[in-house]
Amino acid sequence: MKTLLLLPFLLLLACQTQQQPAATSPIAPSTVSQVISQLLAKHGPEHEFRIRRGVSQAASLWCEADGSPEDFEQFCLEEFIADAAELDMVFERLEHYFEHLYGYMGGISLELNRQIHEDRGPIHRIDQMFGAYSPSANVQEDFFNNKIAFVVKLNFPGYTLAEKNELGGSWDGRQWGYARLGDYFSARVPAQVLQQNNQVYSAGRLYISEYNIFAGRLLDQNQQRLFPHDMKLLAHWNIRDEIKANYGQADGLPKQEMLYQVMLRIINQDIPAEVINNDSYQWNPFSNEVFREGQIVSHHPEDVTRYEHLLANFQAMRRLDPYYPTLDTYIKRRFENSMEIPLEEVEALFREYAASPLLRQLGQIISQRLGRQLQPFDLWYNGFVGRGGISESELDKITKSRYPNARALDDDLARILRDLGFDRQMSDFLASRIEVDAARGSGHAMRASMRSKPSHLRTRIFADGMDYKGYNIAIHEFGHNVEQTISQHMVDNYFINGIPNTGFTEALAFMFQKRDLPLLGISQSDPMMQHLEVLDIFWDNYEMMGVSLIDMKVWQWLYDNPQATAHQLKDAVIRIAKEIWNEYYADVFGEEDTPLLAIYSHMIQSPLYLMNYPYGRLIMFQLEDHIAGKDFASEVMRIFSLGQLTPRHWMQQAVGRQISNQPLFNAVEKALVAMEN
């Protein structure tokens, strides 16, 4: 599950013409100094920071097509705003214009992608063409051409992350808005490049959203079916969730072992192409034999299609690199700009977690609970969650009865919020700003880009209703939607709407998701439940730390090998996955060289997104720790209306401490002691 953002890219420091990427600005340093001197003489030294920063940043973006150096000089002298009241007025006008511009652009994109994102029948080629189109691709260059972008850069200059972290503690909402507006229009990327990248992104999402395995057509070594005839599982999400669902079931282990083999076939790409999203064949994933009407038939391996999409994502992101002199790789842009946390800090945190002796101790406990040696798919062990003593099949009956269609869930959103402690007025308001759609894929939350439009909650809903997996995903996505609504409507200004990075919205989504059973009226009476929930979070995050490390290492490998083929990339991904496994997982599971951690579909459709999940769980745990004993709804409202500060300032104001493994480690130690007693 993930949240989709229809917001402008915040791009940094480059210049281009339509023909030549990253063209050198014609504005000489001497011209910049001369303009700065003139503005200082005209407006006084109290404006020195804005003058120096604004003129320098505008000059770095100016191209020959924008005018001569004399034109640049005249522009700066005429357009620099020194009067505080006028600057505030312009800021508020920009708020209005940008919210409506990007809001309607987001609405157009939403409508152009409905057939692809939602369960609305077969996808035609024309749907793919519209889904791959970006209506906002030309906006950025238009605003450079008409000089609006230069007005913004001259009067609202950008700050570095270090400066935001150093100065932001004393900023109010308006000052943060000025700083975030300074992140706009900081690079000039050709519209054709943005369109090409959107096409690649759309193709990857479509590939993944249609990657279904018909579990009812799988055969074991005795040529027997183990799953219901009509079961269809989207890779990887539904396959993973079906593995989870079979713990505690008498016939669960053979099903899990079968699905594990399916995952390995997908990763290795020897899965028969004929069985992907096709129920006309039967398939034995152990022997890799394909049957039709009881007879073995020839088949063709998928080969490297999965890795072709990953490679296309890399090539698309690499096309942007020339427009970023300081953030000249997607890795730098993702961590230092989008996430605002350096990769080295993220990697060190994840490696500390994956190496924890507490995980080794917990692995032994899980092995004892299962009565067998752990197998790699036990990464998804969920035996610490009791589901109120109710089997998943019974939960399916409950959710299908309550939610036969998307409208039923839509009508129930306000009630869910009241059960979480929101008062009636706020529950009705939040629910009114969210719409539920039946998803084609696993589910996602799509943020609205303007306050007058709703966000969208997507989850899988079958013809006979929403099963428990779909419900569990829906509650997760609902958490995203609530964050999206609060952080858009309750913040000081449009430019700080949102949260520091995606990990923070994942935190609230996880907080909602863990409350899914009480929201069905199923109480958790086990006095050990709190400790068991801690262990469940701890084990879940173990898996996510590994897949995130692989994702990061794969992108580093791609930049080291930019001319790699899809076959070479496949070999590298599998090798890296095995290396991470051997370093942090083999000692727990008693098996080396498994590439299982490379199964995540996010790697294919959402470049460098995965680290948001483990970060989100760490943040979630710290939020839960902080909220304990307080009113849940009130704290959620307070915390998620802080706006788009940097992670450092957001965490300090939200819970009074920074992101760390230690709070969760401490809770796990207590939980393990409680289990022993």
XYZ file of C-alpha atoms in Angstrom:
677
model
C 0.000 0.000 0.000
C 1.157 3.465 -0.659
C -0.015 7.012 -0.906
C -0.077 8.738 -4.276
C 0.666 12.444 -4.343
C -0.585 14.666 -7.147
C 1.720 17.574 -6.300
C 4.435 19.394 -8.259
C 7.948 18.056 -8.069
C 10.157 20.317 -5.971
C 13.166 20.460 -8.213
C 16.557 22.001 -7.495
C 19.013 24.279 -9.293
C 19.477 23.877 -13.041
C 18.824 25.663 -16.325
C 17.858 24.368 -19.745
C 16.632 25.273 -23.172
C 14.277 23.064 -25.149
C 17.258 21.703 -27.133
C 20.183 21.757 -24.710
C 19.882 20.279 -21.195
C 21.429 22.087 -18.252
C 22.595 25.057 -20.304
C 24.949 27.452 -18.555
C 23.284 30.647 -17.384
C 24.331 33.712 -19.415
C 24.237 35.845 -16.247
C 27.848 36.464 -15.210
C 28.880 36.705 -11.530
C 29.713 40.368 -12.121
C 26.132 41.032 -13.225
C 24.799 39.219 -10.151
C 27.022 41.365 -7.889
C 25.962 44.547 -9.664
C 22.251 43.749 -9.297
C 22.695 42.872 -5.626
C 24.494 46.176 -4.990
C 21.743 48.163 -6.697
C 18.973 46.435 -4.738
C 20.811 46.887 -1.440
C 21.253 50.598 -2.168
C 17.577 50.903 -3.076
C 16.008 48.887 -0.252
C 18.570 48.774 2.555
C 20.689 46.129 4.304
C 17.724 44.689 6.249
C 16.810 42.843 3.019
C 20.340 41.589 2.336
C 19.668 37.873 2.805
C 16.669 37.800 0.479
C 18.396 40.005 -2.085
C 21.607 37.984 -2.229
C 19.884 34.603 -2.186
C 17.038 35.585 -4.519
C 19.180 37.252 -7.181
C 21.704 34.392 -7.160
C 19.043 31.691 -7.468
C 17.133 33.540 -10.181
C 20.374 34.085 -12.107
C 21.219 30.362 -11.988
C 17.909 29.597 -13.725
C 18.005 32.365 -16.339
C 18.636 31.195 -19.896
C 19.393 33.031 -23.095
C 15.803 32.664 -24.236
C 14.689 34.603 -21.142
C 16.562 37.740 -22.199
C 19.892 39.508 -22.066
C 21.876 40.275 -18.889
C 20.415 43.777 -19.112
C 16.923 42.277 -19.185
C 17.776 40.247 -16.099
C 19.013 43.351 -14.309
C 15.862 45.296 -15.159
C 13.661 42.383 -14.132
C 15.250 42.139 -10.670
C 15.097 45.870 -10.049
C 11.424 45.977 -10.979
C 10.189 42.728 -9.443
C 11.965 42.543 -6.085
C 9.410 43.167 -3.322
C 10.779 44.910 -0.243
C 7.525 45.952 1.433
C 6.463 43.293 3.976
C 2.756 43.877 3.463
C 3.059 43.547 -0.306
C 5.162 40.401 0.074
C 2.505 38.875 2.319
C -0.206 39.818 -0.164
C 1.725 38.237 -3.044
C 2.289 35.095 -0.943
C -1.452 34.766 -0.347
C -2.230 35.313 -4.023
C 0.293 32.612 -4.920
C -1.378 30.304 -2.420
C -4.689 30.730 -4.211
C -3.260 30.364 -7.697
C -1.063 27.365 -7.019
C -3.692 25.492 -5.044
C -6.184 25.819 -7.860
C -3.657 25.191 -10.615
C -2.200 22.041 -9.115
C -5.555 21.068 -7.650
C -7.273 20.981 -11.020
C -4.266 19.405 -12.677
C -4.418 16.704 -10.024
C -8.125 16.264 -10.668
C -7.486 15.848 -14.386
C -4.806 13.212 -13.716
C -7.156 11.398 -11.372
C -9.857 11.190 -14.036
C -7.413 10.158 -16.762
C -6.206 7.267 -14.562
C -9.532 5.992 -13.207
C -9.761 3.108 -15.665
C -6.228 2.022 -14.728
C -6.416 2.580 -10.959
C -9.985 1.410 -10.353
C -11.776 -1.874 -11.011
C -13.768 -0.670 -14.009
C -13.381 -3.523 -16.445
C -10.761 -4.296 -19.100
C -8.051 -1.765 -19.895
C -7.935 -0.649 -23.521
C -4.883 0.799 -25.261
C -6.566 4.206 -25.223
C -6.795 4.011 -21.405
C -3.060 3.381 -21.211
C -2.356 6.338 -23.472
C -4.424 8.737 -21.364
C -3.050 7.319 -18.118
C 0.498 7.926 -19.325
C -0.249 11.545 -20.195
C 0.804 14.265 -17.745
C -1.394 17.376 -18.104
C 0.955 19.419 -15.904
C 4.194 18.635 -17.743
C 4.290 22.019 -19.500
C 3.342 24.135 -16.496
C 6.868 24.489 -15.151
C 8.375 25.738 -18.402
C 5.372 27.986 -19.041
C 6.030 29.696 -15.719
C 9.668 30.249 -16.579
C 8.691 31.644 -19.955
C 6.167 34.103 -18.509
C 8.572 34.959 -15.635
C 6.242 33.859 -12.813
C 8.874 31.340 -11.727
C 11.496 34.079 -11.563
C 9.234 36.301 -9.446
C 8.939 33.394 -6.996
C 12.672 32.656 -6.914
C 13.640 36.320 -6.580
C 11.274 37.041 -3.682
C 11.010 33.654 -1.952
C 14.505 32.149 -2.191
C 15.115 28.557 -1.195
C 16.894 27.279 1.897
C 19.136 24.247 2.167
C 18.094 21.372 4.413
C 20.832 22.331 6.889
C 19.480 25.880 7.026
C 15.920 24.685 7.561
C 17.043 22.418 10.366
C 19.101 25.176 11.968
C 16.633 28.048 11.630
C 13.242 26.357 11.461
C 12.813 25.882 15.186
C 11.886 29.547 15.566
C 9.767 29.833 12.399
C 6.002 30.210 12.502
C 3.688 28.723 9.868
C 3.998 31.703 7.543
C 7.812 31.609 7.648
C 7.743 27.883 6.887
C 5.398 28.690 4.004
C 7.908 31.199 2.637
C 10.650 28.564 2.874
C 8.564 25.850 1.203
C 7.545 28.219 -1.584
C 11.289 28.736 -2.023
C 11.520 25.036 -2.953
C 9.346 25.660 -6.030
C 10.783 26.269 -9.513
C 14.334 25.356 -8.642
C 15.065 23.443 -11.833
C 13.981 23.611 -15.451
C 13.152 20.180 -16.793
C 11.792 19.998 -20.361
C 8.126 19.087 -20.633
C 8.994 16.249 -23.004
C 11.224 14.671 -20.336
C 8.451 14.922 -17.735
C 5.998 13.343 -20.194
C 8.399 10.499 -20.960
C 8.922 9.821 -17.269
C 5.189 9.787 -16.608
C 4.761 7.213 -19.370
C 7.385 4.981 -17.750
C 5.761 5.368 -14.332
C 2.319 4.585 -15.747
C 3.576 1.495 -17.577
C 5.191 0.148 -14.405
C 2.050 0.661 -12.345
C -0.073 -1.030 -14.999
C 2.299 -3.995 -15.195
C 2.112 -4.496 -11.438
C -1.654 -3.862 -11.125
C -2.315 -6.658 -13.645
C 0.186 -9.146 -12.151
C -2.311 -11.647 -10.777
C -1.677 -15.283 -9.914
C -4.708 -17.566 -9.991
C -4.083 -19.536 -6.814
C -7.010 -21.852 -7.541
C -5.125 -23.095 -10.596
C -1.912 -23.936 -8.712
C -0.964 -27.606 -8.308
C 1.220 -29.236 -5.668
C 3.640 -32.102 -6.194
C 0.713 -34.548 -6.172
C -1.114 -32.478 -8.778
C -3.668 -31.383 -6.185
C -5.200 -27.947 -5.772
C -4.832 -26.344 -2.349
C -6.696 -23.068 -2.823
C -10.310 -22.191 -3.660
C -11.014 -22.380 -7.373
C -11.754 -18.663 -7.772
C -8.875 -17.275 -5.647
C -6.852 -14.636 -7.472
C -3.802 -13.088 -5.790
C -2.049 -9.884 -6.832
C 1.724 -10.113 -6.576
C 3.276 -9.490 -4.232
C 0.743 -8.035 -1.799
C -2.032 -10.634 -1.884
C 0.423 -13.542 -2.070
C 2.142 -12.238 1.057
C -1.192 -11.717 2.811
C -2.329 -15.230 1.922
C 0.861 -16.601 3.489
C 0.013 -14.608 6.617
C -3.577 -15.886 6.618
C -2.488 -19.523 6.728
C -0.700 -19.427 10.085
C -2.675 -21.450 12.582
C -4.527 -23.335 9.839
C -4.322 -27.134 9.791
C -3.513 -27.183 6.080
C -1.625 -23.907 6.117
C 2.014 -24.997 5.759
C 1.706 -26.670 2.302
C -0.081 -23.561 1.011
C 2.645 -21.308 2.348
C 5.373 -23.461 0.812
C 3.569 -23.351 -2.536
C 3.217 -19.570 -2.485
C 6.874 -19.247 -1.497
C 7.785 -21.137 -4.677
C 5.574 -18.771 -6.683
C 7.480 -15.810 -5.261
C 10.838 -17.334 -6.132
C 9.660 -17.953 -9.691
C 8.616 -14.305 -10.009
C 11.957 -13.047 -8.699
C 13.981 -15.410 -10.875
C 11.673 -14.694 -13.847
C 11.336 -18.353 -14.779
C 7.622 -18.078 -14.019
C 5.686 -19.139 -17.137
C 4.353 -16.041 -18.868
C 1.209 -18.016 -19.697
C 0.054 -18.203 -16.052
C 0.307 -14.480 -15.277
C -3.152 -12.948 -15.039
C -4.551 -15.945 -16.913
C -6.797 -18.661 -15.478
C -6.704 -20.851 -18.590
C -3.768 -22.902 -17.332
C -2.814 -24.958 -14.302
C 0.695 -24.584 -12.925
C 2.927 -26.534 -10.579
C 5.355 -23.912 -9.192
C 7.576 -26.658 -7.713
C 8.318 -28.415 -11.006
C 7.377 -25.363 -13.120
C 5.179 -27.529 -15.328
C 2.151 -25.982 -17.032
C -1.029 -27.934 -17.766
C -4.074 -27.330 -19.905
C -7.018 -29.668 -19.690
C -4.838 -32.120 -17.760
C -2.044 -32.221 -20.337
C 1.441 -30.745 -19.987
C 1.917 -27.922 -22.471
C 4.941 -25.932 -23.505
C 5.458 -22.524 -21.952
C 7.763 -19.523 -22.054
C 9.444 -17.922 -19.039
C 8.696 -14.289 -18.373
C 12.477 -13.835 -18.678
C 13.275 -10.234 -17.636
C 10.061 -8.216 -18.045
C 10.059 -7.372 -14.345
C 13.586 -6.005 -14.535
C 12.938 -4.146 -17.787
C 10.414 -2.025 -15.896
C 12.905 -1.412 -13.084
C 15.564 -0.468 -15.613
C 13.134 1.871 -17.380
C 12.522 3.633 -14.072
C 16.250 4.126 -13.605
C 16.689 5.464 -17.109
C 13.742 7.822 -16.629
C 15.160 9.215 -13.389
C 18.617 9.459 -14.901
C 17.205 11.690 -17.662
C 16.543 14.260 -14.943
C 20.081 14.192 -13.537
C 21.606 16.884 -15.802
C 19.175 19.449 -14.414
C 20.477 19.048 -10.849
C 24.085 20.250 -10.454
C 24.212 19.476 -6.716
C 21.608 16.711 -6.490
C 22.738 14.976 -9.652
C 21.358 11.495 -8.925
C 17.884 10.306 -8.100
C 19.318 8.791 -4.915
C 20.423 12.231 -3.686
C 17.133 13.831 -4.683
C 15.107 11.115 -2.987
C 16.912 11.257 0.341
C 18.336 14.757 0.670
C 15.400 16.554 -0.963
C 12.200 14.475 -0.849
C 12.866 12.587 2.372
C 15.130 15.258 3.888
C 17.124 12.557 5.660
C 20.548 11.500 4.241
C 20.822 7.972 2.830
C 23.740 7.208 5.147
C 21.581 7.965 8.174
C 18.743 5.794 6.869
C 21.040 2.888 6.034
C 22.797 3.001 9.405
C 19.455 2.951 11.241
C 18.213 -0.019 9.190
C 21.407 -2.033 9.588
C 21.379 -1.456 13.350
C 17.829 -2.775 13.436
C 18.398 -5.835 11.216
C 21.459 -6.836 13.260
C 19.676 -6.619 16.618
C 20.166 -9.658 18.913
C 16.526 -9.170 19.928
C 15.456 -10.377 16.484
C 17.472 -13.557 16.939
C 15.776 -14.131 20.277
C 12.363 -13.479 18.771
C 13.091 -15.844 15.866
C 13.696 -18.656 18.347
C 10.377 -17.915 20.039
C 8.545 -18.015 16.703
C 10.219 -21.316 15.834
C 9.072 -22.754 19.165
C 5.531 -21.479 18.572
C 5.432 -23.077 15.132
C 7.040 -26.305 16.330
C 9.456 -26.365 13.428
C 12.567 -24.743 11.976
C 11.807 -21.378 10.465
C 11.503 -21.112 6.697
C 12.165 -17.923 4.702
C 8.481 -17.121 4.238
C 8.164 -16.940 8.035
C 9.243 -13.360 7.529
C 5.477 -12.873 7.383
C 4.655 -14.744 10.576
C 1.681 -13.013 12.156
C 0.974 -15.267 15.110
C 1.355 -12.392 17.557
C -1.940 -10.978 16.272
C -4.789 -13.064 17.615
C -7.606 -11.536 15.555
C -9.814 -11.959 18.595
C -9.706 -15.735 18.175
C -11.558 -15.499 14.861
C -10.292 -17.238 11.736
C -9.684 -15.248 8.572
C -12.521 -17.072 6.816
C -14.900 -15.890 9.530
C -13.487 -12.391 9.257
C -14.100 -12.565 5.503
C -17.763 -13.288 6.166
C -18.002 -10.313 8.517
C -16.334 -7.849 6.150
C -18.135 -9.085 3.035
C -21.462 -8.754 4.807
C -20.694 -5.275 6.121
C -18.987 -3.988 2.948
C -20.551 -5.527 -0.167
C -19.309 -2.615 -2.266
C -17.318 0.622 -2.128
C -20.392 2.686 -1.240
C -20.901 0.701 1.958
C -17.410 1.560 3.192
C -17.842 5.182 2.108
C -21.029 5.396 4.175
C -19.245 3.918 7.211
C -16.234 6.249 7.341
C -17.778 8.738 9.759
C -18.775 5.938 12.146
C -15.233 4.541 12.073
C -13.864 7.955 12.973
C -16.316 8.333 15.865
C -15.185 4.940 17.165
C -11.627 6.269 17.072
C -12.643 9.193 19.279
C -13.282 12.002 16.805
C -16.369 14.035 17.670
C -19.352 13.928 15.343
C -18.643 17.257 13.654
C -15.022 16.406 12.861
C -15.912 12.831 11.865
C -18.509 14.075 9.404
C -16.106 16.664 8.014
C -13.183 14.260 7.525
C -15.441 11.595 6.009
C -16.955 14.130 3.607
C -13.494 14.865 2.188
C -12.768 11.197 1.320
C -14.208 9.036 -1.461
C -13.918 5.243 -1.654
C -13.239 3.449 -4.954
C -12.764 -0.225 -5.782
C -9.102 -0.624 -6.742
C -7.694 -2.609 -9.631
C -4.451 -3.136 -7.723
C -3.846 -3.773 -4.035
C -4.979 -0.348 -2.934
C -3.651 3.139 -2.383
C -4.618 6.551 -1.093
C -4.612 9.449 -3.535
C -4.139 12.859 -2.037
C -6.236 15.781 -3.228
C -4.171 18.772 -4.336
C -6.753 21.369 -3.299
C -9.063 21.763 -0.337
C -12.278 21.725 -2.358
C -11.552 18.244 -3.763
C -11.702 14.929 -1.863
C -8.895 12.450 -1.441
C -9.510 8.926 -2.703
C -9.336 5.626 -0.819
C -8.771 2.627 -3.084
C -8.869 -1.020 -1.994
C -9.748 -4.339 -3.617
C -13.451 -5.221 -3.467
C -14.588 -8.405 -5.179
C -18.001 -9.188 -6.649
C -19.081 -10.833 -3.383
C -17.784 -8.003 -1.217
C -14.644 -6.865 0.586
C -12.685 -9.697 2.193
C -10.668 -9.177 5.350
C -7.445 -8.523 3.415
C -9.183 -5.769 1.478
C -10.662 -4.368 4.685
C -7.305 -4.377 6.456
C -5.750 -2.528 3.512
C -8.699 -0.127 3.427
C -8.202 0.866 7.062
C -4.518 1.461 6.332
C -5.371 3.649 3.349
C -8.038 5.424 5.415
C -5.250 6.474 7.780
C -3.471 8.043 4.813
C -6.659 9.861 3.802
C -7.229 11.224 7.301
C -3.649 12.505 7.407
C -4.088 14.012 3.953
C -7.254 15.824 4.999
C -5.946 17.116 8.331
C -2.598 18.203 6.920
C -4.305 20.030 4.082
C -7.190 21.750 5.865
C -5.714 22.393 9.323
C -2.335 23.935 8.427
C -1.350 27.600 8.342
C -1.050 27.888 4.573
C -1.138 25.878 1.344
C 2.623 25.721 0.944
C 3.128 23.718 4.146
C 0.226 21.333 3.570
C 1.300 17.750 4.053
C 3.893 15.996 6.186
C 7.735 15.955 6.098
C 7.952 12.832 3.946
C 5.984 9.721 3.078
C 7.174 7.806 6.148
C 5.096 10.146 8.311
C 1.850 9.425 6.492
C 2.698 5.704 6.679
C 2.913 6.128 10.449
C -0.721 7.196 10.779
C -1.809 4.571 8.246
C -0.196 1.878 10.418
C -1.842 3.351 13.524
C -5.252 3.016 11.884
C -4.491 -0.436 10.501
C -3.608 -1.901 13.893
C -7.072 -0.859 15.122
C -8.935 -2.676 12.356
C -10.520 -5.374 14.547
C -11.913 -3.056 17.247
C -13.431 -1.036 14.409
C -15.323 -4.216 13.457
C -16.514 -4.532 17.040
C -14.074 -7.350 17.842
C -12.406 -6.778 21.198
C -8.886 -7.864 22.086
C -9.186 -9.176 25.662
C -5.772 -10.846 25.997
C -3.856 -8.925 28.722
C -0.661 -9.732 26.825
C -1.988 -8.046 23.692
C 0.024 -4.867 24.111
C 3.272 -6.827 24.349
C 2.279 -9.064 21.452
C 1.527 -6.031 19.298
C 5.028 -4.722 20.000
C 6.540 -8.030 18.889
C 4.357 -8.046 15.781
C 5.553 -4.567 14.800
C 9.146 -5.529 15.548
C 9.005 -8.654 13.353
C 7.165 -6.908 10.521
C 9.767 -4.180 10.417
C 12.561 -6.761 10.267
C 11.319 -7.790 6.837
C 10.938 -4.187 5.665
C 14.437 -3.196 6.746
C 15.837 -5.862 4.437
C 13.764 -5.043 1.373
C 14.604 -1.350 1.837
C 18.330 -2.057 2.038
C 18.080 -4.059 -1.189
C 16.183 -1.236 -2.888
C 18.885 1.263 -1.929
C 21.748 -1.051 -2.920
C 20.138 -1.812 -6.292
C 19.902 1.885 -7.116
C 23.513 2.412 -6.093
C 24.469 -0.496 -8.375
C 22.488 1.039 -11.241
C 24.362 4.316 -10.946
C 27.636 2.411 -10.859
C 26.529 0.460 -13.960
C 24.418 2.893 -16.006
C 24.740 0.882 -19.236
C 23.480 -2.368 -17.675
C 21.023 -4.579 -19.535
C 17.856 -5.983 -17.970
C 19.535 -9.399 -17.715
C 22.503 -7.903 -15.883
C 20.143 -5.992 -13.610
C 18.241 -9.180 -12.794
C 21.482 -10.910 -11.828
C 22.499 -7.915 -9.697
C 19.164 -7.704 -7.873
C 19.236 -11.413 -7.050
C 22.868 -11.217 -5.930
C 22.227 -8.167 -3.712
C 19.112 -9.784 -2.242
C 21.112 -12.882 -1.356
C 23.911 -10.798 0.181
C 21.516 -8.868 2.422
C 19.781 -12.107 3.329
C 23.037 -13.855 4.234
C 24.183 -10.921 6.361
C 21.013 -10.330 8.391
C 18.571 -13.232 7.897
C 20.328 -16.510 7.193
C 21.309 -17.034 10.838
C 17.675 -16.589 11.922
C 16.055 -18.770 9.243
C 18.797 -21.379 8.851
C 19.020 -20.995 5.090
C 21.452 -19.074 2.914
C 21.230 -17.533 -0.544
C 17.497 -16.949 -0.799
C 16.479 -13.903 -2.880
C 13.031 -13.662 -1.266
C 13.431 -10.057 -0.133
C 13.464 -8.965 -3.786
C 9.773 -9.840 -4.240
C 8.360 -6.421 -3.396
C 6.414 -4.848 -6.269
C 7.293 -1.364 -5.033
C 10.800 -1.873 -6.441
C 9.273 -2.063 -9.915
C 6.597 0.611 -9.829
C 7.711 3.081 -7.143
C 11.430 3.948 -7.221
C 13.044 4.129 -3.771
C 9.725 4.179 -1.940
C 10.191 1.138 0.290
C 12.215 2.806 3.059
C 9.101 4.806 3.957
C 7.483 1.701 5.455
C 10.084 0.836 8.102
C 10.556 4.530 8.856
C 6.806 4.848 9.143
C 6.633 1.995 11.639
C 9.386 3.506 13.775
C 7.551 6.840 13.749
C 4.261 5.073 14.429
C 5.719 3.383 17.484
C 7.002 6.665 18.853
C 3.624 8.300 18.197
C 1.773 5.449 19.909
C 4.168 5.676 22.834
C 3.501 9.404 23.069
C -0.283 9.104 22.664
C -0.672 6.350 25.279
C -2.938 7.669 28.023
C -3.967 10.678 25.932
C -6.979 11.252 23.698
C -6.162 9.558 20.388
C -8.219 11.826 18.143
C -7.056 15.071 19.747
C -3.395 14.097 19.471
C -3.798 12.970 15.864
C -5.377 16.339 15.059
C -2.593 18.237 16.836
C 0.293 16.266 15.411
C -0.820 15.997 11.796
C -1.721 19.671 11.559
C 1.936 20.627 12.123
C 2.428 20.751 8.368
C 5.393 20.077 6.137
C 8.261 20.867 8.469
C 11.533 19.007 8.151
C 11.541 15.593 9.879
C 13.736 16.949 12.672
C 11.392 19.806 13.608
C 8.225 17.743 13.078
C 9.355 14.982 15.430
C 10.458 17.472 18.059
C 7.089 19.199 18.069
C 5.105 15.961 17.736
C 6.716 13.772 20.412
C 9.732 15.680 21.732
C 12.419 13.345 20.366
C 14.028 12.235 17.101
C 13.534 9.033 15.099
C 15.388 6.136 16.695
C 15.337 2.350 16.999
C 15.845 2.505 20.750
C 12.252 3.169 21.917
C 11.097 0.067 20.032
C 14.079 -1.973 21.259
C 13.207 -1.026 24.847
C 9.581 -2.074 24.406
C 10.619 -5.386 22.815
C 12.872 -6.193 25.770
C 9.917 -5.638 28.115
C 7.641 -7.750 25.922
C 10.108 -10.648 25.848
C 10.424 -10.564 29.622
C 6.632 -10.562 29.950
C 6.386 -13.607 27.671
C 8.932 -15.508 29.740
C 6.894 -14.832 32.872
